[in-house]
Short mmCIF file of C-alpha atoms in Angstrom, two decimals:
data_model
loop_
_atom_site.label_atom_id
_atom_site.label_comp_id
_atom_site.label_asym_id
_atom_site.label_seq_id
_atom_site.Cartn_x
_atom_site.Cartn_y
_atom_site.Cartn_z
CA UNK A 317 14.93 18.92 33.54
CA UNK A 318 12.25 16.18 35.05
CA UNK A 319 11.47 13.21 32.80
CA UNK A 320 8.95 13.94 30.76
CA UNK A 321 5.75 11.78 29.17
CA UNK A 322 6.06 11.48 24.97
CA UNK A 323 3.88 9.55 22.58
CA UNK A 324 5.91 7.58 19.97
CA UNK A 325 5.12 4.98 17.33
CA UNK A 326 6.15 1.70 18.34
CA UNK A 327 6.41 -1.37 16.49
CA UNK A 328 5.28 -4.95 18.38
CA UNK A 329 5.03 -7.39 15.40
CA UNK A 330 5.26 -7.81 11.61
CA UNK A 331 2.68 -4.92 10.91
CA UNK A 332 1.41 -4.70 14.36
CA UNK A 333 2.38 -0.60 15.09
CA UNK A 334 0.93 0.72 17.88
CA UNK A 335 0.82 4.60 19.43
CA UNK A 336 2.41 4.35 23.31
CA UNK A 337 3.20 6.48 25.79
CA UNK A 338 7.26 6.04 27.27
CA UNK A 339 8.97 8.21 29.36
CA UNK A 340 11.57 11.02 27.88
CA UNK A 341 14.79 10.28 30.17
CA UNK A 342 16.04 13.86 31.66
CA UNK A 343 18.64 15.60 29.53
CA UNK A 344 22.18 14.61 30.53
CA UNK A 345 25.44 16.41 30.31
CA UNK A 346 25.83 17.18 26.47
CA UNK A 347 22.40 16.29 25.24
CA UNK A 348 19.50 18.41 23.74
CA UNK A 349 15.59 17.22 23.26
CA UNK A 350 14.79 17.56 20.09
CA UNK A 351 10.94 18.00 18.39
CA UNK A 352 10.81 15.20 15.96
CA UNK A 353 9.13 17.46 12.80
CA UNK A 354 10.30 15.21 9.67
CA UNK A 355 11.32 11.89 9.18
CA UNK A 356 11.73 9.74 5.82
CA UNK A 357 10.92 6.31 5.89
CA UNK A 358 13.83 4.03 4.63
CA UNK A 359 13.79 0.61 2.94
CA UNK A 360 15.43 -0.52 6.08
CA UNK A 361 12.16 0.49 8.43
CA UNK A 362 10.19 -1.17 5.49
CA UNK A 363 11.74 -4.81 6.29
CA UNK A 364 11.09 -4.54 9.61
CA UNK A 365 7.48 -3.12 9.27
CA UNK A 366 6.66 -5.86 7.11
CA UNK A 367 8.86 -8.80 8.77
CA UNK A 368 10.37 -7.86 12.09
CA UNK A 369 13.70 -8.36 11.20
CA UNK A 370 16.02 -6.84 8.46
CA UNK A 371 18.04 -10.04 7.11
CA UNK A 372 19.85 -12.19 9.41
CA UNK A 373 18.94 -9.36 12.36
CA UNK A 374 15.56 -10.13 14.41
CA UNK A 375 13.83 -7.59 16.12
CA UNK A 376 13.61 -8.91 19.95
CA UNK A 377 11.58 -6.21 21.70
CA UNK A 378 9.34 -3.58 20.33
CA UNK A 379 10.99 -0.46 18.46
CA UNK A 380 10.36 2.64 17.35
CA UNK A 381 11.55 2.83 13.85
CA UNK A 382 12.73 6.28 11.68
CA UNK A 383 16.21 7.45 11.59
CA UNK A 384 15.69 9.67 8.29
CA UNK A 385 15.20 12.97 10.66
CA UNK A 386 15.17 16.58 11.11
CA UNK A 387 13.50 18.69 13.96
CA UNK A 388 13.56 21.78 16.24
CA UNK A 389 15.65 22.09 19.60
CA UNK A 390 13.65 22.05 22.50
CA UNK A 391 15.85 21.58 25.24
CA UNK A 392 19.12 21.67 25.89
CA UNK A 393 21.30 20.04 28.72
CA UNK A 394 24.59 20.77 31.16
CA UNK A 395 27.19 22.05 28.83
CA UNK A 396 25.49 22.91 25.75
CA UNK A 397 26.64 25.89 24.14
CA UNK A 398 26.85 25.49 20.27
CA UNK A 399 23.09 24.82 19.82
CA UNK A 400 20.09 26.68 21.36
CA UNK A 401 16.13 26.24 21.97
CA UNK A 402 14.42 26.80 18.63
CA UNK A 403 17.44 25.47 16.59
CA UNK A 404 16.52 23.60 13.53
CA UNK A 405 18.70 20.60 12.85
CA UNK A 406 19.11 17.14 11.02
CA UNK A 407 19.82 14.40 13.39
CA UNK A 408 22.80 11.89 12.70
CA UNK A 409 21.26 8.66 14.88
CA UNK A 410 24.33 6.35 14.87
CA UNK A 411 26.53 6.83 18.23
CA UNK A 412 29.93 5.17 18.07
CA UNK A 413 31.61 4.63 21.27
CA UNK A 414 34.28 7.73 20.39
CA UNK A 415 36.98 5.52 21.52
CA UNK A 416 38.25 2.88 19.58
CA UNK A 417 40.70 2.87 16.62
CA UNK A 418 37.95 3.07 14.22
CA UNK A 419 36.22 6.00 15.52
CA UNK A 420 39.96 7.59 15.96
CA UNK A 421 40.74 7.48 12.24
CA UNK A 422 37.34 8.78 10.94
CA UNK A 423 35.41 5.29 10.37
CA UNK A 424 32.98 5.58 13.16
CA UNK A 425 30.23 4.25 10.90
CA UNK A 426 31.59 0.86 11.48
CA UNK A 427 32.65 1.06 15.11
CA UNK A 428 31.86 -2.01 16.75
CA UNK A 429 30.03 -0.50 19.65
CA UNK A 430 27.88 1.45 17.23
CA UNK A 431 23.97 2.17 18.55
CA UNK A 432 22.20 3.29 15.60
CA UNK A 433 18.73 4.32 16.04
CA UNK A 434 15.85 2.20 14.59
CA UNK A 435 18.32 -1.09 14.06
CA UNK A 436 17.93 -4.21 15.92
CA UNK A 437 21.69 -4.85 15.38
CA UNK A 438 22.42 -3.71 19.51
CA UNK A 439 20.07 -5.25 22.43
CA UNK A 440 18.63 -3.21 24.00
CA UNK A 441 17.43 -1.65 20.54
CA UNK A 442 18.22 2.06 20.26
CA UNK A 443 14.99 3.50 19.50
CA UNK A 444 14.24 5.42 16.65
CA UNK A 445 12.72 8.51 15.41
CA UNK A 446 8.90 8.06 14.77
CA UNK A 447 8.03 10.18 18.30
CA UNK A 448 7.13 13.64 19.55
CA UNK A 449 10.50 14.27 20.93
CA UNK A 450 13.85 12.57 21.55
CA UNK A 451 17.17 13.15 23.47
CA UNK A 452 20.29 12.99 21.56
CA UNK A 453 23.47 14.48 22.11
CA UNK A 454 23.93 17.89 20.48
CA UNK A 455 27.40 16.26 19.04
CA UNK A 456 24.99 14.86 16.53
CA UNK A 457 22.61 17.54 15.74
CA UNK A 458 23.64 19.28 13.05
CA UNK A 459 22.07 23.05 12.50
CA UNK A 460 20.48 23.78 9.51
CA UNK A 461 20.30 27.06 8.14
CA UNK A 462 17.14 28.86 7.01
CA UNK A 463 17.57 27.66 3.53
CA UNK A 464 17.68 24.54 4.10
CA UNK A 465 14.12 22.89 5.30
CA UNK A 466 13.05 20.08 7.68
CA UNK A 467 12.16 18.48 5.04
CA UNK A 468 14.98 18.61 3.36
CA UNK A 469 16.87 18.49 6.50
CA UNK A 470 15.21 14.43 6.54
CA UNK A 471 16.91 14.26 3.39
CA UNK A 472 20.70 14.07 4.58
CA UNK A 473 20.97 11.14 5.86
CA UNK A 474 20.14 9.10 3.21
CA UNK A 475 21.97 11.77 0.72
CA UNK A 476 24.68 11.33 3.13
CA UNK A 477 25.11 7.56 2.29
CA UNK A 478 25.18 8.67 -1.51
CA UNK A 479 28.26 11.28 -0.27
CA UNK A 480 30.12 8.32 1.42
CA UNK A 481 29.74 6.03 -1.57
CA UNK A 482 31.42 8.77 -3.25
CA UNK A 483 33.67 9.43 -1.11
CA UNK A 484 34.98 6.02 -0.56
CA UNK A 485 35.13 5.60 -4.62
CA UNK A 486 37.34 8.47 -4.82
CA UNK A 487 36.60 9.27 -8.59
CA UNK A 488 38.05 11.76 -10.62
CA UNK A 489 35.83 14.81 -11.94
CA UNK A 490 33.87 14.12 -15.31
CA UNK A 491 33.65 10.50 -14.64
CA UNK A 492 31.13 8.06 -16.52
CA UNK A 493 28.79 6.22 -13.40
CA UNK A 494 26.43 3.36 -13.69
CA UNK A 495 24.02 3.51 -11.00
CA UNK A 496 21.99 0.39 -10.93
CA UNK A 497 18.59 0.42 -8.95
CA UNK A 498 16.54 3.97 -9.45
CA UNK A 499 14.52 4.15 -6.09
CA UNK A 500 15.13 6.94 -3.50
CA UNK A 501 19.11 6.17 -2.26
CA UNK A 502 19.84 5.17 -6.65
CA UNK A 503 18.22 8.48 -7.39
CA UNK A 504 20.59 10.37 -4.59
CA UNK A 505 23.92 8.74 -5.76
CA UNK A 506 22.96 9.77 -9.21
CA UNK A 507 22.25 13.36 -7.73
CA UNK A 508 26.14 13.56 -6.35
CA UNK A 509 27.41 11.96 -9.32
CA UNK A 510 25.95 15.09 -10.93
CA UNK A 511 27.41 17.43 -8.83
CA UNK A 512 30.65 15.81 -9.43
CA UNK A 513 30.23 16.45 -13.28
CA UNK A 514 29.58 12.85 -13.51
CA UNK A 515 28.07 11.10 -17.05
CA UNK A 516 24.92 9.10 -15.66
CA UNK A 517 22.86 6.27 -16.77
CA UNK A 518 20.81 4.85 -14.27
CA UNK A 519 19.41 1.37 -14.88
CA UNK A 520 16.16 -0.22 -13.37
CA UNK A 521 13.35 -2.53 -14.13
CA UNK A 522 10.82 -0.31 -13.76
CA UNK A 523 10.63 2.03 -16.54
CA UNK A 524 8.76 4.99 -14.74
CA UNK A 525 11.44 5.22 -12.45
CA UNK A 526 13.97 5.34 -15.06
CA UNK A 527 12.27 8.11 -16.95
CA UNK A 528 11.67 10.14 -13.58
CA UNK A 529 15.64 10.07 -13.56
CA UNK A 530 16.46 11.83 -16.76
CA UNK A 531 13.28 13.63 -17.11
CA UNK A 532 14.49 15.11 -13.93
CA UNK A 533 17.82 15.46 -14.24
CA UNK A 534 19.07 12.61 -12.20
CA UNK A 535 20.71 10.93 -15.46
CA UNK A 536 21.88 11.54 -18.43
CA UNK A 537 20.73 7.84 -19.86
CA UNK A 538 18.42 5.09 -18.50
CA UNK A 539 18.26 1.63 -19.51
CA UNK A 540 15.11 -1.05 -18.62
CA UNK A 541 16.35 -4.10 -17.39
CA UNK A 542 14.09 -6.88 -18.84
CA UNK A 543 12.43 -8.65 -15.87
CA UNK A 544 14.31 -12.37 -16.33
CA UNK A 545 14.59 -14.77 -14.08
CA UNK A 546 18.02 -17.28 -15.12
CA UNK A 547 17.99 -20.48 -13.29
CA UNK A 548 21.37 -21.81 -13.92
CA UNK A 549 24.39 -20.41 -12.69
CA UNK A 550 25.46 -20.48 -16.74
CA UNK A 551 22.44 -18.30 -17.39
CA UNK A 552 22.41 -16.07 -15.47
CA UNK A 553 26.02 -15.02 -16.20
CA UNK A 554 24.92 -14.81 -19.73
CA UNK A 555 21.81 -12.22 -18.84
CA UNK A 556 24.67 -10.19 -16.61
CA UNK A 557 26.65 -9.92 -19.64
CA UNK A 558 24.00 -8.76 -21.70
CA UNK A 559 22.78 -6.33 -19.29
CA UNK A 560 25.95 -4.89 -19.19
CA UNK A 561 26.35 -4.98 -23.24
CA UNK A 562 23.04 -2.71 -23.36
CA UNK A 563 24.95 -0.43 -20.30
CA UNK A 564 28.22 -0.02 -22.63
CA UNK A 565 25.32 0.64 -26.18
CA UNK A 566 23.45 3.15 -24.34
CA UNK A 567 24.29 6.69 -25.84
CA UNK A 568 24.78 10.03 -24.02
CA UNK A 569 25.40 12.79 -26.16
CA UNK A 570 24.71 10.62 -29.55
CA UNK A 571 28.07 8.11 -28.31
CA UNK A 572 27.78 4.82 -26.65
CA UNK A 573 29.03 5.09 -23.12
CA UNK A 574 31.12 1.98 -23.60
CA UNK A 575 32.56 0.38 -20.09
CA UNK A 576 32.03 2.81 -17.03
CA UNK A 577 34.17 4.59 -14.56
CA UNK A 578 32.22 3.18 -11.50
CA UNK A 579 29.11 0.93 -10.64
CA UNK A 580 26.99 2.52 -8.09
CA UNK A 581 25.05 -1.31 -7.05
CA UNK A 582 21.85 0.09 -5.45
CA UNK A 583 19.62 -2.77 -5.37
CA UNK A 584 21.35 -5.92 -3.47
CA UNK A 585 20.24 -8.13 -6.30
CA UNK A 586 22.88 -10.72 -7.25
CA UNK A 587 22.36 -10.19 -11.02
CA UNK A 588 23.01 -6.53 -10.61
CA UNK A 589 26.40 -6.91 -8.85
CA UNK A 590 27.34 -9.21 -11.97
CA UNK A 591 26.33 -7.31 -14.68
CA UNK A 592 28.14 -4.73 -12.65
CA UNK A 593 31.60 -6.04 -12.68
CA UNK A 594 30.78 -6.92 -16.58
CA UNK A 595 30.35 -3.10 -17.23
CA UNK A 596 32.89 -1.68 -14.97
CA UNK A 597 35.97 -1.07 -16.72
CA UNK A 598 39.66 -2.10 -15.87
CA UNK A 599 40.62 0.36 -12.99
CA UNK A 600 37.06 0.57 -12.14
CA UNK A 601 35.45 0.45 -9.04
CA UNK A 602 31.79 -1.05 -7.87
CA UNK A 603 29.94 0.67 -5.00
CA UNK A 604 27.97 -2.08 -2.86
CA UNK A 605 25.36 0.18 -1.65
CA UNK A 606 22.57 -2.35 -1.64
CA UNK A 607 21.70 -4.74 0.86
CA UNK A 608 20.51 -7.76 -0.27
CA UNK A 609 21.30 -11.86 -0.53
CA UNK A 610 24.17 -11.91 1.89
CA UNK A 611 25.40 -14.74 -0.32
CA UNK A 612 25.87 -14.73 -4.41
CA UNK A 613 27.89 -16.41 -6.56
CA UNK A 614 29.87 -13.14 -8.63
CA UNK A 615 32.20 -14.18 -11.90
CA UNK A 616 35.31 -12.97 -9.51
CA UNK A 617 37.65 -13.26 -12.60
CA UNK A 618 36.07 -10.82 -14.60
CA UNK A 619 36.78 -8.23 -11.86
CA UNK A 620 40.29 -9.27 -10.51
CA UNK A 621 41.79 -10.00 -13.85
CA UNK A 622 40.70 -6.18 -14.89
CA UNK A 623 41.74 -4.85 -11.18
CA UNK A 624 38.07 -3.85 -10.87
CA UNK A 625 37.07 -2.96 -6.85
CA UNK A 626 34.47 -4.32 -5.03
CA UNK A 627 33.97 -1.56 -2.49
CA UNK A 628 31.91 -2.16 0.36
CA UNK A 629 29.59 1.29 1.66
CA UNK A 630 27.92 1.20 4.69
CA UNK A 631 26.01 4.12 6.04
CA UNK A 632 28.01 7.03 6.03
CA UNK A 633 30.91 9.08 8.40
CA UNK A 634 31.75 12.94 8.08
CA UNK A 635 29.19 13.93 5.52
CA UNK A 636 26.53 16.06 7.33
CA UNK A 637 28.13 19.22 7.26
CA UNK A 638 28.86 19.37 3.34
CA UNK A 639 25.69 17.80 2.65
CA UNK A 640 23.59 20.65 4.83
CA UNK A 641 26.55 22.75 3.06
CA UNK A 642 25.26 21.78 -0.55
CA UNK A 643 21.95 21.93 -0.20
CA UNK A 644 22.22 25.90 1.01
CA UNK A 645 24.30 26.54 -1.65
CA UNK A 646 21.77 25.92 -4.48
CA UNK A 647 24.04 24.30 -6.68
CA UNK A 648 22.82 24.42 -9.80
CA UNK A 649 24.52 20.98 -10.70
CA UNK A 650 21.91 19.76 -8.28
CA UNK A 651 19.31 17.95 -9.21
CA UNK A 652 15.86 18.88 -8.10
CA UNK A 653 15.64 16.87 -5.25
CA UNK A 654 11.92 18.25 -4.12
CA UNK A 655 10.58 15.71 -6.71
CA UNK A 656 11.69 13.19 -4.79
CA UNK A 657 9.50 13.60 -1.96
CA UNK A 658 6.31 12.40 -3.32
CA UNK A 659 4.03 11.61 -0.58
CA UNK A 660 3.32 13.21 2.68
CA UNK A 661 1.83 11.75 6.45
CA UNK A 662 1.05 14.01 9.00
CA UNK A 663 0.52 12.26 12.63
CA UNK A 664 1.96 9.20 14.98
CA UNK A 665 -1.59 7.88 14.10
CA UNK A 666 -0.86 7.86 10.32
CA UNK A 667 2.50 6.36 10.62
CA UNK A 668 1.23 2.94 9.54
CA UNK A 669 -0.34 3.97 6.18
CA UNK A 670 2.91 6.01 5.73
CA UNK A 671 5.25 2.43 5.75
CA UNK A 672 2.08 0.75 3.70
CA UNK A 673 2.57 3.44 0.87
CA UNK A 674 6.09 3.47 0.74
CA UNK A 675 6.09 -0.38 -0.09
CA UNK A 676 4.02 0.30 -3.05
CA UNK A 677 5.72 1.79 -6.60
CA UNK A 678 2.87 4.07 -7.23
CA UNK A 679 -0.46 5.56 -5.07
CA UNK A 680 -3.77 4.85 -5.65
CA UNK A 681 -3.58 7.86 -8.29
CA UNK A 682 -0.88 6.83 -10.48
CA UNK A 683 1.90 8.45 -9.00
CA UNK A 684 5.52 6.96 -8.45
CA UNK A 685 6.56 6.72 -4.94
CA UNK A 686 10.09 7.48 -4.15
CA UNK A 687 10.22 8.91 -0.63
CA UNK A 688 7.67 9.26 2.25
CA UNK A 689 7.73 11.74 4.80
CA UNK A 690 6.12 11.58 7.95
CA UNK A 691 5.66 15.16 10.00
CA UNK A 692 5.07 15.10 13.15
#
């Protein structure tokens, strides 16, 4: 197939998104084109819509952001024969190089080599998502079946990093979970704690959010963290512990839920990781899901002199299949996670107002905003 002409949304500067025109490379050996139809917009596109970098990594040519995708085969190259034009599937955007010991055991996620759509991390930047159509290799296309939605379909990659936390905290069934943070990727590890028969109180300082969680099934329990800012190191230990006394007070069932299994961290804040290892029991594990201050000072004692885990998560490896597996099934221990979706772009031209919208913690009418979908 000929190289072909596609419009895609492509970032130049802090806020400076413009629509272009680039060239769709002809299929090689093993790859399909694929109709970009839904695409969620993740905290990580947010940084570098609003800063051109994400942390310590700077943007240094334009890119197309979105890697939270689904769409609808359009192509398919040499070799090809497990998917077919008209195919829906959810894209996984991270390509390891396939080769090295990493990728051998399973742990591709943090291959070295690793070109992950919409990061900066590799140079030249693999592009992302936000554009009519794409070539990817059909190794990473996973079908969906017709139960499962585009939509929906957008959904597993960031459900997917809720699967490898999980995974990687290797918890036994009926366990009691913190999750700390209760925006869209809190919200999803909650969901799989449920399905794992988990007891759930979700924490956050925004008190809509927290209600959205058990109102919707997300959590048992919720707890508002008071908005305080500690200045001293002394201090703000003190606040951690406190946060985490309210944790082990708050009641499921009419009992307290005293020191928890696991700490899903969610938020990158420092004084979330500490009130963490204050809450997590002796055995217990904390999940750093969160990216935030590469550097924080953490009361280390309290967590090795109680064997407590600091467990790092990052992304996700061998999770698409059960995740487009669990959302056909219907399980019931699933949360709703429709309600999650809560506002809607149509259109490369409305992709900016799409990344404005998901900065905000409600719309113009009151509503909270979790996750934003563009279609295309």
């Amino acid at each position: 197939m000929a190289a072909q002409t596609v419009k895609a949304s492509v970032l130049h500067g802090a806020k400076d998104m413009r629509i272009e025109e680039r060239q769709l490379p002809s299929l090689a050996a093993g790859d399909v084109e694929v109709a970009v139809k839904a695409t969620g917009l993740c905290g990580s596109d947010l940084h570098y819509f609003h800063h051109y970098r994400n942390g310590d990594i700077l943007v240094r040519e334009p890119i197309t952001l979105g890697h939270e995708s689904a769409g609808i085969i359009t192509a398919v190259g040499p070799g090809v024969t497990a998917l077919k034009v008209g195919d829906p599937v959810a894209l996984e955007v991270g390509q390891p190089c396939g080769q090295c010991a990493l990728c051998l055991e399973g742990r591709y996620n943090i291959c070295r080599e690793m070109r992950f759509r919409s990061s900066a991390k590799s140079y030249p930047h693999a592009q992302g998502t936000l554009q009519e159509r794409i070539a990817h290799p059909a190794a990473w296309c996973h079908r969906l079946p017709e139960s499962v939605s585009l939509e929906f379909g957008a959904l597993v990659e960031p459900l997917s990093v809720a699967q490898h936390a999980a995974d990687r905290a290797g918890l036994p069934t009926g366990s009691t979970i913190l999750v700390l943070g209760a925006g869209a990727v809190g919200l999803l590890c909650a969901a799989i704690s449920k399905v794992n028969k988990a007891k759930v109180v979700i924490a956050d300082i925004n008190e809509d959010r927290v209600r959205f969680a058990v109102e919707h099934g997300f959590a048992d329990a919720s707890l508002v963290v008071p908005m305080k800012r500690p200045e001293t190191i002394a201090d703000k230990l003190e606040f951690a512990k406190e946060v985490a006394e309210a944790v082990k007070n708050t009641k499921v069932g009419g009992e307290a839920v005293g020191e928890v299994t696991a700490t899903f961290e969610c938020t990158g804040v420092e004084s979330c990781l500490q009130s963490a290892i204050y809450a997590t029991g002796p055995g217990g594990k904390i999940m750093i899901i969160g990216m935030g201050n590469p550097i924080q000072t953490l009361p280390i004692s309290a967590a090795a002199l109680r064997e407590v885990d600091l467990v790092g998560v990052f992304r996700y490896a061998n999770t698409y299949p059960r995740i487009i597996e669990l959302l056909a099934s219907k399980n019931p221990l699933l949360p709703d996670l429709s309600k999650l979706i809560t506002q809607r772009y149509t259109g490369l031209e409305n992709i900016e107002k799409a990344f404005e919208m998901a900065a905000k913690v409600k719309d113009d009418e009151g509503n909270l905003v979790l996750k934003v979908i563009a279609q295309l």
